[in-house]
PDB file of C-alpha atoms in Angstrom:
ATOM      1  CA  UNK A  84      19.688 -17.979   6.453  1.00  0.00           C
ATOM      2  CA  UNK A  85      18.243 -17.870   2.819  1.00  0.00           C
ATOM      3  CA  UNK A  86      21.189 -15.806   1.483  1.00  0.00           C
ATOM      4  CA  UNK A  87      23.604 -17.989   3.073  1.00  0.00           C
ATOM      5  CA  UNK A  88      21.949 -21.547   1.963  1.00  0.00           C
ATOM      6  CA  UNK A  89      22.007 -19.718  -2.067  1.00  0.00           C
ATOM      7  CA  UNK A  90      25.512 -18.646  -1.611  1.00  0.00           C
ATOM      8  CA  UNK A  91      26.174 -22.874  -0.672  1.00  0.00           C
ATOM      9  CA  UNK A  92      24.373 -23.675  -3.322  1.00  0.00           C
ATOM     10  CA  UNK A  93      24.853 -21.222  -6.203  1.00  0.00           C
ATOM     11  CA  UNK A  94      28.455 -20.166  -4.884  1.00  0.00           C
ATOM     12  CA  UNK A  95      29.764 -17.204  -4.114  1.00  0.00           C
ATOM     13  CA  UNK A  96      30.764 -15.158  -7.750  1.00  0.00           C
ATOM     14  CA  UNK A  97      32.260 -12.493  -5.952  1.00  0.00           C
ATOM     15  CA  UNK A  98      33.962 -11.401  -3.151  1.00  0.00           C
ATOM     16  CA  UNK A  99      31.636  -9.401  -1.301  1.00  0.00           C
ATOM     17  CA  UNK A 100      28.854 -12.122  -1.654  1.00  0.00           C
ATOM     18  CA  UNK A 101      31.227 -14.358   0.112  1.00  0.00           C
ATOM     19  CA  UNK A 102      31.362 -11.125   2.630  1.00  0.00           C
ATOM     20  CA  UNK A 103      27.510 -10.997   3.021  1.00  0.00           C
ATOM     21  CA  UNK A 104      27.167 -14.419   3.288  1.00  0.00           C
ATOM     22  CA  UNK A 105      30.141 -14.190   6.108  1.00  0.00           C
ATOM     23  CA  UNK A 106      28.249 -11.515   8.045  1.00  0.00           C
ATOM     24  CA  UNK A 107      24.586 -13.371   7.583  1.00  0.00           C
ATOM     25  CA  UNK A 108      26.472 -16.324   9.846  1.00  0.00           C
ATOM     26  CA  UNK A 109      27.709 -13.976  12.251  1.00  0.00           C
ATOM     27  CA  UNK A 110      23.823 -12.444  12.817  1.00  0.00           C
ATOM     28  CA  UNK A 111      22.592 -15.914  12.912  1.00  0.00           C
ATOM     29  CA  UNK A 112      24.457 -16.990  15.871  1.00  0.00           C
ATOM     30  CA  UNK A 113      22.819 -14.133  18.041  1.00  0.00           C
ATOM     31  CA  UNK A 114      19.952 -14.056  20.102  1.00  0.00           C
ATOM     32  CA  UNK A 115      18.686 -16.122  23.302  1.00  0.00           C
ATOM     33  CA  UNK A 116      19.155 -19.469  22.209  1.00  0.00           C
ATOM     34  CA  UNK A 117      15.729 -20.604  23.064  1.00  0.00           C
ATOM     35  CA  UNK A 118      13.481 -23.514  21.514  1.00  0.00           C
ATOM     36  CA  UNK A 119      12.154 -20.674  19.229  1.00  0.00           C
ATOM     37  CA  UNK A 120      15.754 -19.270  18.319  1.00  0.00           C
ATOM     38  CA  UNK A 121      16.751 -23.159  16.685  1.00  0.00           C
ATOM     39  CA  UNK A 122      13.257 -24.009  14.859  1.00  0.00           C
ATOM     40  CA  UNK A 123      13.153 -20.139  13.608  1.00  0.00           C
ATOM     41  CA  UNK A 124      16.706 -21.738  12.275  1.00  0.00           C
ATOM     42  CA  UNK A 125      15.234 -24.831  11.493  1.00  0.00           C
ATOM     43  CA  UNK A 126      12.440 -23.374   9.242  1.00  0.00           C
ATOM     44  CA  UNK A 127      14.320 -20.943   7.804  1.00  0.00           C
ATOM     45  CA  UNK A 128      17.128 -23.866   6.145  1.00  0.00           C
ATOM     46  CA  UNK A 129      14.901 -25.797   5.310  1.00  0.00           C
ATOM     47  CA  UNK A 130      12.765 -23.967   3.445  1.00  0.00           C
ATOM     48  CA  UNK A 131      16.142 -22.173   1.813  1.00  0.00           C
ATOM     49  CA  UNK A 132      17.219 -25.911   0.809  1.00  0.00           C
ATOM     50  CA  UNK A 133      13.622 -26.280  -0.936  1.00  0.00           C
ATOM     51  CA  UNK A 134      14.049 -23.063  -2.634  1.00  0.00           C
ATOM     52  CA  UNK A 135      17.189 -23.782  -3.707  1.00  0.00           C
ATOM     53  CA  UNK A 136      16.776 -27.234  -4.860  1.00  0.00           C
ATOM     54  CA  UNK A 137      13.345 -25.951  -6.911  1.00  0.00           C
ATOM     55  CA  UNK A 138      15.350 -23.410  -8.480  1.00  0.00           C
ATOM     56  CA  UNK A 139      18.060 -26.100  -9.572  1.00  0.00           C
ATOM     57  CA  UNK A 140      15.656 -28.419 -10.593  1.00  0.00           C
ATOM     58  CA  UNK A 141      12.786 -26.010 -12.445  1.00  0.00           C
ATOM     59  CA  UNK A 142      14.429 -22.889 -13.636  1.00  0.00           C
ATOM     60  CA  UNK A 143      11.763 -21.789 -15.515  1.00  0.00           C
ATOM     61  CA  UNK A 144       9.340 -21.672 -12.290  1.00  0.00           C
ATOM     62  CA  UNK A 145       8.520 -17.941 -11.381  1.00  0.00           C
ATOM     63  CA  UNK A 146      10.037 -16.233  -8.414  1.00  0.00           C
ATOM     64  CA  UNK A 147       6.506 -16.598  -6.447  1.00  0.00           C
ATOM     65  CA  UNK A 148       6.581 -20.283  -7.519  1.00  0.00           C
ATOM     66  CA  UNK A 149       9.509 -21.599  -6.151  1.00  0.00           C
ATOM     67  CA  UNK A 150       8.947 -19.519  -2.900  1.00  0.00           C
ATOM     68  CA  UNK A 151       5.361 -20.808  -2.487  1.00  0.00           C
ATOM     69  CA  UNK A 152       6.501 -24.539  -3.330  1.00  0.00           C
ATOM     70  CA  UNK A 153       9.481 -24.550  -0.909  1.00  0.00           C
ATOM     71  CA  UNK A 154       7.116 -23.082   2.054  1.00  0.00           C
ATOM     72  CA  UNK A 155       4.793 -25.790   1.171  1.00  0.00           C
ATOM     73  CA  UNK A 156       7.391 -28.645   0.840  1.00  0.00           C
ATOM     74  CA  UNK A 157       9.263 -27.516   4.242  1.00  0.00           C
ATOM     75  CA  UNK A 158       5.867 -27.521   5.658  1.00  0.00           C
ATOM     76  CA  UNK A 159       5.187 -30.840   4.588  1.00  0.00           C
ATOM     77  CA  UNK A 160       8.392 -31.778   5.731  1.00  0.00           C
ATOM     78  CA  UNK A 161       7.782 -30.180   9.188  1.00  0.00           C
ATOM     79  CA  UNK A 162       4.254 -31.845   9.294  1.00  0.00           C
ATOM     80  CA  UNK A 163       5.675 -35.763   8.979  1.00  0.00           C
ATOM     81  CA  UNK A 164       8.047 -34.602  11.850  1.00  0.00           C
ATOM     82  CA  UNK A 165       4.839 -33.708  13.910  1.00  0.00           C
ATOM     83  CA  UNK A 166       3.094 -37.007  13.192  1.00  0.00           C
ATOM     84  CA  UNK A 167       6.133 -38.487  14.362  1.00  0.00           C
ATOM     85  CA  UNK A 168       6.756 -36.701  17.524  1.00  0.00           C
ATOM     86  CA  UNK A 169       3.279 -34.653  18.535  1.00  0.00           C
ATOM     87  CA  UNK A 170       4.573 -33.478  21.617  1.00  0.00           C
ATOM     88  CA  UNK A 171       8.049 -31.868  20.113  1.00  0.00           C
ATOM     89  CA  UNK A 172       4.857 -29.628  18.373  1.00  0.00           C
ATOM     90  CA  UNK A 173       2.519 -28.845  21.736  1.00  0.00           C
ATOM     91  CA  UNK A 174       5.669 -27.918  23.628  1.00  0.00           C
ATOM     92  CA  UNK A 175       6.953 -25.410  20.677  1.00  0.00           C
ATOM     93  CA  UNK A 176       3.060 -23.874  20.347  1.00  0.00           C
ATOM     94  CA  UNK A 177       3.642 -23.522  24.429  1.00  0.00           C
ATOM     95  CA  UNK A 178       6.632 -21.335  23.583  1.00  0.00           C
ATOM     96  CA  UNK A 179       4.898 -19.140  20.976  1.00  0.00           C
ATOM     97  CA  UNK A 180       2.038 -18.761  23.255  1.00  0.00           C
ATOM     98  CA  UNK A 181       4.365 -17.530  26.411  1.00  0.00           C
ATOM     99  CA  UNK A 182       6.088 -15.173  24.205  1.00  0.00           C
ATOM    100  CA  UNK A 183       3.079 -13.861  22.467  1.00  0.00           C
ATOM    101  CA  UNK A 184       1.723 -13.277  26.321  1.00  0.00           C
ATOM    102  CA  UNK A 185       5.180 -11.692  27.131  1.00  0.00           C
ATOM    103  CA  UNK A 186       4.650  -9.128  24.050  1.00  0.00           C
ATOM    104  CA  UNK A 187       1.108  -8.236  25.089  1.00  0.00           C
ATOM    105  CA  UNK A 188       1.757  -8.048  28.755  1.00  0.00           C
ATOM    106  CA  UNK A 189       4.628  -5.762  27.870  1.00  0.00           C
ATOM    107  CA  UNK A 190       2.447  -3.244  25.151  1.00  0.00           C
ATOM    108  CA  UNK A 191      -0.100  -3.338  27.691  1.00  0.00           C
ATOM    109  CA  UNK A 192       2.061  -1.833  30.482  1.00  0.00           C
ATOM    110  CA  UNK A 193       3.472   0.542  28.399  1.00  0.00           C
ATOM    111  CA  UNK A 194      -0.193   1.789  26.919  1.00  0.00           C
ATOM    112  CA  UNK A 195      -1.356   1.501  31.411  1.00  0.00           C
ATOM    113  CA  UNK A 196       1.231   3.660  31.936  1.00  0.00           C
ATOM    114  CA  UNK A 197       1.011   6.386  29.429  1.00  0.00           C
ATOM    115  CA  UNK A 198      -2.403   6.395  30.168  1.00  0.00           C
ATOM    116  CA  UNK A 199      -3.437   5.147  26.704  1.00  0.00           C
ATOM    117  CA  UNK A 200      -5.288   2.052  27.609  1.00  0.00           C
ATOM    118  CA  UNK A 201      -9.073   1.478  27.857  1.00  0.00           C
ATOM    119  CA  UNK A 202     -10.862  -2.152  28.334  1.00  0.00           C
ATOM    120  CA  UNK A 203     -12.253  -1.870  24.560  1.00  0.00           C
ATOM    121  CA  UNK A 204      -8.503  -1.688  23.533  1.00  0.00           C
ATOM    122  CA  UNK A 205      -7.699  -4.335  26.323  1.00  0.00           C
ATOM    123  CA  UNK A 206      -9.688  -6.378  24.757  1.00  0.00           C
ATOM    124  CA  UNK A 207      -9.009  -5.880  20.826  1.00  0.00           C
ATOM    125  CA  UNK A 208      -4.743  -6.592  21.841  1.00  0.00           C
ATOM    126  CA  UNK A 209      -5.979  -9.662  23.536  1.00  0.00           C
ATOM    127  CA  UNK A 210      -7.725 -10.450  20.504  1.00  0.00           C
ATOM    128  CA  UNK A 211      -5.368  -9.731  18.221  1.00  0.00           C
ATOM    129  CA  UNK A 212      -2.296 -11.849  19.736  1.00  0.00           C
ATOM    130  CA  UNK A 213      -4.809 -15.271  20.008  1.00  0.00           C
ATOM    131  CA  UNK A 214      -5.521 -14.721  16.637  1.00  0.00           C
ATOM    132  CA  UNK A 215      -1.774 -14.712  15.956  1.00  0.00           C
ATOM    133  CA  UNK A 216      -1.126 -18.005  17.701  1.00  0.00           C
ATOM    134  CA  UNK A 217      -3.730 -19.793  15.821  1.00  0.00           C
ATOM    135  CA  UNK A 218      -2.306 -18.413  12.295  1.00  0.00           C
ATOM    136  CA  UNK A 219       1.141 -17.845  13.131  1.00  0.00           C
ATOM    137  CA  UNK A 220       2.196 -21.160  10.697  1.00  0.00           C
ATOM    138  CA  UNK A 221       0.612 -19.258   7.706  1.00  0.00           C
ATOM    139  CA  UNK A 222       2.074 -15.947   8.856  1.00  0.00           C
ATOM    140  CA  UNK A 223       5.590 -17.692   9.256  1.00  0.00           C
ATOM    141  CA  UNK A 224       4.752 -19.150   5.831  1.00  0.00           C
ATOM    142  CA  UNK A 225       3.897 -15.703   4.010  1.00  0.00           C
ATOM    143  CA  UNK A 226       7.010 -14.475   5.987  1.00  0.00           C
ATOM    144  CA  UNK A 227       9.256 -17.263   4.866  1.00  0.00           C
ATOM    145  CA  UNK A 228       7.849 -16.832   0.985  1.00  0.00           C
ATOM    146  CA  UNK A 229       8.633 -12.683   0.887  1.00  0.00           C
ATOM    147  CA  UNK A 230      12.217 -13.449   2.576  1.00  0.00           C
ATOM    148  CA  UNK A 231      13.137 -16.091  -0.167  1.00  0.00           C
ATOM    149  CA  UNK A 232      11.863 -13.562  -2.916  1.00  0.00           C
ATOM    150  CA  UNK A 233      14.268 -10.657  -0.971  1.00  0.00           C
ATOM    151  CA  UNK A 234      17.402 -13.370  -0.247  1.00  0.00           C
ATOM    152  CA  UNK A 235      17.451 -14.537  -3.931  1.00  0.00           C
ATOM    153  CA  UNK A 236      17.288 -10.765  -5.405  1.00  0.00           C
ATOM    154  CA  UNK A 237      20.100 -10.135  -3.031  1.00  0.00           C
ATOM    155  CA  UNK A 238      21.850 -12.858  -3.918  1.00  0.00           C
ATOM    156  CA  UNK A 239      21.304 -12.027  -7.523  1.00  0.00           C
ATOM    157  CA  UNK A 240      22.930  -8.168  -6.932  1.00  0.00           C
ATOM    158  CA  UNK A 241      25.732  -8.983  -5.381  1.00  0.00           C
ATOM    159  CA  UNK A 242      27.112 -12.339  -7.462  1.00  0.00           C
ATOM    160  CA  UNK A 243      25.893 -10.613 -10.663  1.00  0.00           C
ATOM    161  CA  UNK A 244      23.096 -12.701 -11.802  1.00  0.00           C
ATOM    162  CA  UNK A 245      20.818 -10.676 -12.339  1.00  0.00           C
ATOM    163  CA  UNK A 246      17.988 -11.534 -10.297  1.00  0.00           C
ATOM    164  CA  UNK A 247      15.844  -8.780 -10.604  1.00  0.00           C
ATOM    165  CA  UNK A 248      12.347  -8.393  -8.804  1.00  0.00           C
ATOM    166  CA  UNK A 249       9.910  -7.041 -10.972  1.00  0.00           C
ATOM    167  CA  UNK A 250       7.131  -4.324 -10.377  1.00  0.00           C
ATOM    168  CA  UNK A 251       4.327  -4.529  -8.213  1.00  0.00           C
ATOM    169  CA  UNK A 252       1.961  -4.331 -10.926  1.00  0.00           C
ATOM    170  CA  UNK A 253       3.219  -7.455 -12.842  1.00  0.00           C
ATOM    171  CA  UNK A 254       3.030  -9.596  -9.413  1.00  0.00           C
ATOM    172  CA  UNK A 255       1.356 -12.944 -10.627  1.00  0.00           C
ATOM    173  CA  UNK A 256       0.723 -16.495 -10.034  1.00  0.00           C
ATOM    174  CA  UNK A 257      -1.310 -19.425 -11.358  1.00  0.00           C
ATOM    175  CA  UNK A 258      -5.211 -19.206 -11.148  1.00  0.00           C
ATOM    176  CA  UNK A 259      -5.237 -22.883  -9.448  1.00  0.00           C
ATOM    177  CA  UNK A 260      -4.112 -21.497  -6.532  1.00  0.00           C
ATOM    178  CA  UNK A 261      -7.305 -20.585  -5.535  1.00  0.00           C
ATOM    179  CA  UNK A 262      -8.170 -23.607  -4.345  1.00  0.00           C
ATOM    180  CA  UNK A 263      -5.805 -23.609  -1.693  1.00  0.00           C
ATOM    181  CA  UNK A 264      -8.790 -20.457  -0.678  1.00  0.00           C
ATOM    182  CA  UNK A 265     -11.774 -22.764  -1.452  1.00  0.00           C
ATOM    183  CA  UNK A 266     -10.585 -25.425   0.502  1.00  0.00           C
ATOM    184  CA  UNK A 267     -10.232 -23.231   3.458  1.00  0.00           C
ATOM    185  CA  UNK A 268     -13.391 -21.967   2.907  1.00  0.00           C
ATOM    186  CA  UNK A 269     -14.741 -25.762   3.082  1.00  0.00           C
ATOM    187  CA  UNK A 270     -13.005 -26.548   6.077  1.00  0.00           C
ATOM    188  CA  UNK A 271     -14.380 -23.867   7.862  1.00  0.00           C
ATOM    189  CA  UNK A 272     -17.923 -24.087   6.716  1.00  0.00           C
ATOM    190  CA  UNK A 273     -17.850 -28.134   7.230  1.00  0.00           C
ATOM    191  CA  UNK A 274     -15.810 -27.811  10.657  1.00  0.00           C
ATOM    192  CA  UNK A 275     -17.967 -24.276  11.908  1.00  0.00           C
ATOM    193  CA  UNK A 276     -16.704 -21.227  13.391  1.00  0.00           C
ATOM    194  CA  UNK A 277     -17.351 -21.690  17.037  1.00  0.00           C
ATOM    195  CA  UNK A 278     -14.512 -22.789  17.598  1.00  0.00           C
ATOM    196  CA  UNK A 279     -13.216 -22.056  13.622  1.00  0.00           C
ATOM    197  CA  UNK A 280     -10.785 -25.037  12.520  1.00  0.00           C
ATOM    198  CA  UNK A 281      -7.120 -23.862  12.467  1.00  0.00           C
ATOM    199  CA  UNK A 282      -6.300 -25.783   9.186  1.00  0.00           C
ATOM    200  CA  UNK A 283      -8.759 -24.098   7.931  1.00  0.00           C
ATOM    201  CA  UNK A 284      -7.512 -20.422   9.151  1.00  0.00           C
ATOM    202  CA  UNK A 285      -3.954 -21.295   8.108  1.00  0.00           C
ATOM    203  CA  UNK A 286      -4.860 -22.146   4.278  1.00  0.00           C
ATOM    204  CA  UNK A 287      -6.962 -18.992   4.345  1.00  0.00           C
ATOM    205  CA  UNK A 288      -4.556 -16.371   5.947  1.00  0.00           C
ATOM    206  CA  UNK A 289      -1.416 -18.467   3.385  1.00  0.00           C
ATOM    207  CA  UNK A 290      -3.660 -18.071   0.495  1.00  0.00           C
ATOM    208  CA  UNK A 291      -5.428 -14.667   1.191  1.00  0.00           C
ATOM    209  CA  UNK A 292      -2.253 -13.018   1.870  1.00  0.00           C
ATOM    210  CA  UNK A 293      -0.579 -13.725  -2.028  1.00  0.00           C
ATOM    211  CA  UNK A 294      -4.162 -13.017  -3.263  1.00  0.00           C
ATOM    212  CA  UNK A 295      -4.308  -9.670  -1.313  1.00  0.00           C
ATOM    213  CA  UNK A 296      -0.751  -8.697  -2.701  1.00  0.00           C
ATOM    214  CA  UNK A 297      -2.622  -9.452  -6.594  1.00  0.00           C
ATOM    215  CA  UNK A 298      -5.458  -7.398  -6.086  1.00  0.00           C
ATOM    216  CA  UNK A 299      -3.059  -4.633  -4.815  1.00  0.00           C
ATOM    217  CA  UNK A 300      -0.597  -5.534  -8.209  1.00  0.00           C
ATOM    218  CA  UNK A 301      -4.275  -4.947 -10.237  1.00  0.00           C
ATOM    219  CA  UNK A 302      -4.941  -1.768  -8.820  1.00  0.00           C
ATOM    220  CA  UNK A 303      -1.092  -0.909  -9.722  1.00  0.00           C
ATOM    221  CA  UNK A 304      -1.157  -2.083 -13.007  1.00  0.00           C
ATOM    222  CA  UNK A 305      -4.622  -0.062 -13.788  1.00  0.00           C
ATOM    223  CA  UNK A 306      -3.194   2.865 -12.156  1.00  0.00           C
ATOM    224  CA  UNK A 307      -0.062   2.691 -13.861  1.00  0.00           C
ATOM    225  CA  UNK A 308      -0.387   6.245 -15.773  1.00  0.00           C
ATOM    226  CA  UNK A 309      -0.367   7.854 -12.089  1.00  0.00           C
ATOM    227  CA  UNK A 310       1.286   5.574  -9.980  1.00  0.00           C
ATOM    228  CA  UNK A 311       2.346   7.905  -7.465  1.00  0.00           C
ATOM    229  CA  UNK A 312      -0.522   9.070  -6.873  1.00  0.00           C
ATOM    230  CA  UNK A 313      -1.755   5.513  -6.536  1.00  0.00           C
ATOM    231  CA  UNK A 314       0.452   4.406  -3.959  1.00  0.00           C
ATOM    232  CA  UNK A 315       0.216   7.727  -2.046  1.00  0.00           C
ATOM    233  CA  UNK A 316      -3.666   7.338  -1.488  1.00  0.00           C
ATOM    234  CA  UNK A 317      -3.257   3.434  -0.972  1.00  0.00           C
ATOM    235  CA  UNK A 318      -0.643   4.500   1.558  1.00  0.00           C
ATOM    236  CA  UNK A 319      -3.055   6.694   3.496  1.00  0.00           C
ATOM    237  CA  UNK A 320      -6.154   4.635   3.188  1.00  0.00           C
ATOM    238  CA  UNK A 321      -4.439   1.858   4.528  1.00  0.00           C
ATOM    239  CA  UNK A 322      -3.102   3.432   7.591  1.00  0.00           C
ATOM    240  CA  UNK A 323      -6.781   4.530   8.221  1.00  0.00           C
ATOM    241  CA  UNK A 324      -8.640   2.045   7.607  1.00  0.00           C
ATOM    242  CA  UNK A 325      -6.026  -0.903   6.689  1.00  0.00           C
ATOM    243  CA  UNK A 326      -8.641  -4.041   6.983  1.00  0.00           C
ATOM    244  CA  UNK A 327     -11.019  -2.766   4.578  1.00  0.00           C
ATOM    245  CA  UNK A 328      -7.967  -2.332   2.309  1.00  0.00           C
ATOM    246  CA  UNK A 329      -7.050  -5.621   2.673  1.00  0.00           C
ATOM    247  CA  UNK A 330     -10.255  -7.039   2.373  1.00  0.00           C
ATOM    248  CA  UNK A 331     -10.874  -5.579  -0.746  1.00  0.00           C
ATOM    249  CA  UNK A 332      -7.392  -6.626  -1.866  1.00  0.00           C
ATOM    250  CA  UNK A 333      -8.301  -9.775  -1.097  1.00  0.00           C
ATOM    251  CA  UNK A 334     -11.580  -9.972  -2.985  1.00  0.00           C
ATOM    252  CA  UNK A 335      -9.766  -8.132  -6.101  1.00  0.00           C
ATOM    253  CA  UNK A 336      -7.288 -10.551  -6.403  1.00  0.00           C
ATOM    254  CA  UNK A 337      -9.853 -13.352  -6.084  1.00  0.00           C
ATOM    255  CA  UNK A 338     -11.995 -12.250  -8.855  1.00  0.00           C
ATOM    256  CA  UNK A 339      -8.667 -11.854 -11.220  1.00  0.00           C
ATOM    257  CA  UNK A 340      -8.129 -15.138 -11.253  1.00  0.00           C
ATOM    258  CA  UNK A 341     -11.376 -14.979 -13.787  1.00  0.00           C
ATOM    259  CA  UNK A 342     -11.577 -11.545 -14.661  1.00  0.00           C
ATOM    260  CA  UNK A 343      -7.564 -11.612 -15.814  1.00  0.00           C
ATOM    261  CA  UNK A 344      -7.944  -7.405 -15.737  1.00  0.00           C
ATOM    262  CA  UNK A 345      -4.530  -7.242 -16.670  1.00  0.00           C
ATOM    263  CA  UNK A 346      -4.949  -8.989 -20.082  1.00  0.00           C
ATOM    264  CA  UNK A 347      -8.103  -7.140 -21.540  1.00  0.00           C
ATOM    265  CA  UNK A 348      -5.681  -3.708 -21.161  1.00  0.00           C
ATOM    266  CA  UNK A 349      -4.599  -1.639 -24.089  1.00  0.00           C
ATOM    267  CA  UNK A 350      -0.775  -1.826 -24.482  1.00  0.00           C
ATOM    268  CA  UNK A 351       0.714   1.908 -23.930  1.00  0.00           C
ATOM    269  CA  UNK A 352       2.197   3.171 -26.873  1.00  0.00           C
ATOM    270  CA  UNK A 353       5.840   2.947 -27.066  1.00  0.00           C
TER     271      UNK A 353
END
């Protein structure tokens, strides 16, 4: 849906962007054309139209920028809709729910039946998919931001623009964003954990994922010299033991925003 809402907007420069945009249509019309199949829809032009308008209007925004702005704007925009219909919103969490239920009733027939299941794993899926109904706005939100990034360096390849995504290692954004954390933090500490609030969750998982993918661009940019190797043993770690990876992503790219490791570095000679 991105790529097609940039190739409205932007136009299509050559032929075979007017082809990709031609077969994106085509892919959008399948699927069971449930309550989830037309907000996924929804979402996903709205937040395009936000992106594109952002990158009309402020040009000299970053990639991450305009992504993260037209997540938050279409949220915004979904959020007055709530206020103004609550219901539409309890009926669509309903859906997630029953399809979240449908996945882990089907995993856990598969695992009963290959004799792979145990109540200790029982219980961790279980956990696992409630956790993903409470968060799944910020997941949809990360999700929405990393398509935008991949829909506009698509678009840029095939029109010719030149819309290059750049290394891992220079992935950046602006220190104030760490409020967006802090306020989380707040929320949950003022609101308590038993039950936690779900605002509070959402700002946290929306926030801690681009802070996770900074501390991961540190450890890049520091490892530079022997990238490979870097990647290779991040690769492996984090198949092991992928949420202390993450949580030490997380509190890396945290602690850039005031230990800026990237700037105190000694330039490579050219």
């Amino acid at each position: 849906m991105a790529f097609l809402v940039m190739t409205v907007a932007f136009g299509a420069k050559r032929p075979r962007t007017a082809l990709a945009a031609a077969a994106v249509s085509f892919l959008l019309l399948l699927g069971e054309r449930d309550a989830v199949w037309f907000v996924d829809r929804a979402w996903a032009m709205m937040a395009a139209g936000w992106f594109a308008f952002l990158s009309l209007r402020f040009p000299g925004w970053t990639l991450t920028a305009r992504a993260a702005a037209a997540v938050v704007a279409a949220a915004t925009t979904v959020a007055a809709a709530v206020l103004a219909s609550p219901a539409s919103w309890t009926a669509f969490e309903g859906v997630v729910a029953d399809r979240a239920a449908a996945t882990l009733e089907a995993i856990t027939f598969e695992l009963r039946r290959s004799g792979g299941m145990d109540p200790t794993l029982a219980a961790r899926l279980d956990m696992v998919f409630q956790a993903q109904v409470l968060v799944f706005p910020a997941l949809a939100g990360l999700a929405t931001s990393a398509a935008l990034a991949a829909a506009w360096w698509g678009y840029g390849k095939l029109s010719g623009g030149g819309a290059e995504l750049q290394p891992l290692a220079t992935f950046n954004f602006n220190d104030h964003w760490v409020w967006i954390f802090v306020v989380g933090l707040g929320l949950l500490v003022v609101g308590g954990i038993n039950p936690p609030s779900r605002l509070a969750l959402n700002l946290l998982v929306f926030a801690g994922g681009f802070f996770a993918l900074r501390g991961l661009a540190v450890v890049s940019y520091l490892g530079r010299r022997r990238r490979r190797i870097v990647y290779g043993v991040l690769a492996v770690l984090g198949a092991l033991a992928w949420p202390g990876i993450l949580s030490a992503a997380l509190i890396l790219g945290i602690a850039d925003v005031w230990l800026d490791a990237r700037s105190h570095q000694p330039e490579e000679a050219t």
